[in-house]
Short mmCIF file of C-alpha atoms in Angstrom, two decimals:
data_model
loop_
_atom_site.label_atom_id
_atom_site.label_comp_id
_atom_site.label_asym_id
_atom_site.label_seq_id
_atom_site.Cartn_x
_atom_site.Cartn_y
_atom_site.Cartn_z
CA MET A 11 0.00 0.00 0.00
CA ARG A 12 1.31 3.44 -0.91
CA VAL A 13 0.36 6.98 0.06
CA ALA A 14 2.19 9.80 -1.69
CA LEU A 15 1.45 13.30 -0.42
CA VAL A 16 2.48 16.81 -1.21
CA VAL A 17 1.27 18.80 1.79
CA PRO A 18 1.56 22.55 2.25
CA VAL A 19 2.93 23.54 5.64
CA LEU A 20 2.56 27.17 6.64
CA PHE A 21 5.38 29.02 8.36
CA LEU A 22 5.18 32.49 9.82
CA ALA A 23 6.92 34.91 7.47
CA ALA A 24 9.35 37.49 8.70
CA GLN A 25 7.42 40.20 10.47
CA LEU A 26 8.11 43.04 8.10
CA ALA A 27 4.99 45.14 7.61
CA ASP A 28 2.28 42.66 8.55
CA ALA A 29 2.49 40.21 11.47
CA ARG A 30 -0.13 38.03 9.75
CA SER A 31 1.99 37.33 6.66
CA TRP A 32 2.44 33.66 5.77
CA THR A 33 4.53 31.80 3.24
CA ARG A 34 3.95 28.26 1.97
CA THR A 35 6.48 25.42 1.79
CA LEU A 36 5.65 22.06 0.19
CA PHE A 37 6.73 18.69 1.55
CA GLN A 38 6.30 15.25 0.05
CA VAL A 39 5.65 12.24 2.27
CA ASN A 40 5.51 8.60 1.13
CA VAL A 41 3.96 5.80 3.17
CA ASP A 42 4.49 2.37 1.62
CA THR A 43 2.16 0.18 3.68
CA GLY A 44 -0.52 0.62 6.25
CA ALA A 45 -3.94 1.10 7.62
CA VAL A 46 -5.45 3.99 9.50
CA THR A 47 -7.83 2.99 12.28
CA GLY A 48 -9.22 4.19 15.62
CA SER A 49 -8.78 7.93 14.95
CA ALA A 50 -11.11 10.90 15.22
CA SER A 51 -10.06 11.85 11.69
CA ALA A 52 -8.02 9.28 9.78
CA LEU A 53 -6.57 11.46 6.98
CA ARG A 54 -7.06 15.14 6.23
CA PHE A 55 -5.84 16.98 3.12
CA ARG A 56 -6.24 20.72 2.57
CA ASP A 57 -4.73 22.67 -0.32
CA SER A 58 -2.68 19.56 -1.13
CA THR A 59 -1.86 16.98 -3.77
CA ALA A 60 -2.47 13.38 -2.68
CA ALA A 61 -2.18 9.99 -4.39
CA ILE A 62 -3.59 7.22 -2.19
CA GLU A 63 -3.36 3.62 -3.32
CA GLY A 64 -4.28 0.37 -1.55
CA LEU A 65 -4.89 1.94 1.86
CA ALA A 66 -7.27 0.53 4.50
CA VAL A 67 -9.13 3.25 6.43
CA TYR A 68 -11.50 1.71 8.98
CA ASP A 69 -13.26 2.23 12.32
CA ASN A 70 -12.54 5.97 12.59
CA THR A 71 -14.96 8.76 13.41
CA LEU A 72 -14.27 10.34 10.00
CA GLY A 73 -12.32 8.47 7.33
CA ILE A 74 -10.75 10.76 4.73
CA GLN A 75 -11.37 14.52 4.35
CA ILE A 76 -10.20 16.38 1.26
CA LEU A 77 -10.59 20.15 0.80
CA ARG A 78 -9.35 22.26 -2.14
CA SER A 79 -6.94 19.56 -3.28
CA SER A 80 -6.00 17.40 -6.26
CA PHE A 81 -6.19 13.73 -5.40
CA SER A 82 -6.59 10.13 -6.45
CA LEU A 83 -7.87 7.23 -4.37
CA VAL A 84 -7.32 3.83 -5.99
CA GLY A 85 -7.84 0.28 -4.72
CA SER A 86 -8.54 1.26 -1.13
CA SER A 87 -10.99 0.04 1.53
CA ILE A 88 -12.94 2.66 3.45
CA VAL A 89 -14.98 0.74 6.04
CA GLY A 90 -16.88 1.39 9.28
CA ASN A 91 -16.23 5.13 9.73
CA SER A 92 -19.05 6.57 11.84
CA LEU A 93 -19.49 10.05 10.29
CA ALA A 94 -18.39 9.53 6.69
CA GLY A 95 -16.09 7.21 4.82
CA MET A 96 -14.80 10.04 2.65
CA HIS A 97 -15.79 13.70 2.44
CA VAL A 98 -14.51 15.73 -0.54
CA ARG A 99 -15.11 19.47 -1.07
CA GLU A 100 -13.92 21.96 -3.67
CA SER A 101 -11.42 19.50 -5.13
CA GLU A 102 -10.53 17.67 -8.32
CA GLY A 103 -9.68 14.01 -8.54
CA THR A 104 -10.36 10.35 -9.21
CA ILE A 105 -11.86 7.65 -7.01
CA ALA A 106 -11.49 4.22 -8.60
CA GLY A 107 -11.60 0.55 -7.66
CA SER A 108 -12.26 1.20 -3.98
CA ARG A 109 -14.74 -0.18 -1.46
CA PHE A 110 -16.94 2.02 0.76
CA GLU A 111 -18.81 -0.11 3.29
CA ALA A 112 -20.64 0.48 6.61
CA ASN A 113 -19.89 4.23 6.72
CA SER A 114 -22.39 7.01 7.31
CA PRO A 115 -22.48 7.95 4.34
CA GLY A 116 -20.00 6.14 2.10
CA LEU A 117 -18.76 9.01 -0.08
CA ARG A 118 -19.92 12.64 0.14
CA VAL A 119 -18.77 14.99 -2.65
CA SER A 120 -19.65 18.67 -3.07
CA ASP A 121 -18.49 21.44 -5.39
CA CYS A 122 -15.96 19.17 -7.15
CA ARG A 123 -14.80 17.83 -10.50
CA VAL A 124 -14.38 14.07 -10.06
CA ARG A 125 -14.30 10.72 -11.78
CA ILE A 126 -15.92 7.97 -9.70
CA GLU A 127 -15.42 4.66 -11.46
CA GLY A 128 -15.52 0.96 -10.59
CA ASN A 129 -16.16 1.34 -6.85
CA ARG A 130 -18.42 -0.61 -4.49
CA PHE A 131 -20.76 1.27 -2.13
CA LEU A 132 -22.29 -1.36 0.14
CA ALA A 133 -24.33 -1.29 3.38
CA ASN A 134 -23.59 2.33 4.29
CA ASN A 135 -25.80 3.78 7.03
CA ALA A 136 -26.96 6.60 4.74
CA ALA A 137 -26.54 7.05 1.01
CA GLY A 138 -23.68 5.11 -0.49
CA LEU A 139 -22.81 8.07 -2.73
CA GLN A 140 -23.89 11.71 -2.21
CA LEU A 141 -23.14 14.30 -4.90
CA ARG A 142 -23.87 18.02 -4.59
CA ARG A 143 -22.98 20.72 -7.14
CA THR A 144 -20.46 18.33 -8.66
CA GLU A 145 -19.50 17.53 -12.23
CA GLY A 146 -17.59 14.67 -13.72
CA ARG A 147 -18.08 11.02 -14.54
CA VAL A 148 -19.78 8.32 -12.45
CA GLU A 149 -19.50 4.96 -14.17
CA GLY A 150 -19.32 1.24 -13.44
CA ASN A 151 -19.96 1.48 -9.70
CA ARG A 152 -21.88 -1.06 -7.62
CA ILE A 153 -24.24 0.74 -5.22
CA GLU A 154 -26.46 -1.50 -3.10
CA GLY A 155 -27.92 -2.10 0.32
CA ASN A 156 -27.37 1.46 1.55
CA PHE A 157 -29.89 2.89 4.01
CA SER A 158 -31.24 6.43 3.76
CA ARG A 159 -34.55 8.24 3.97
CA PHE A 160 -34.49 8.48 0.17
CA ASN A 161 -34.50 4.72 -0.39
CA GLY A 162 -36.93 3.60 2.29
CA GLY A 163 -34.99 4.28 5.47
CA GLY A 164 -36.00 6.45 8.42
#
């Protein structure tokens, strides 16, 4: 399993005219194997570039959060996260060949450009897939057994 990240880290700039000045430095981090479990928030990306492949993210409060980033999630398992398996906002990316199961909801996407292809959304305790003000391609996914007020739930 591999996670490649380019994450902006903010450092306080020299206090010349404005004490609130910031500059941005980019770092790249590679994680070759692993799972993220038992956390309040498993992974969080903001203003970043992330390539996530073959990662297991399970039994967290919130699985993966992505905000204003470019990303790909491929061949990963996002299972049993109590608030959401994955929440993506104002980002661009690809989600392919992954499994979203027993989350609440599975995948929530808003204000994005995404490709969602060949995934499984199974037995999530809300919608398996929620899209809001989003454009892109949704193709070849298996969405079944999810529970929400829109498909007969409470």
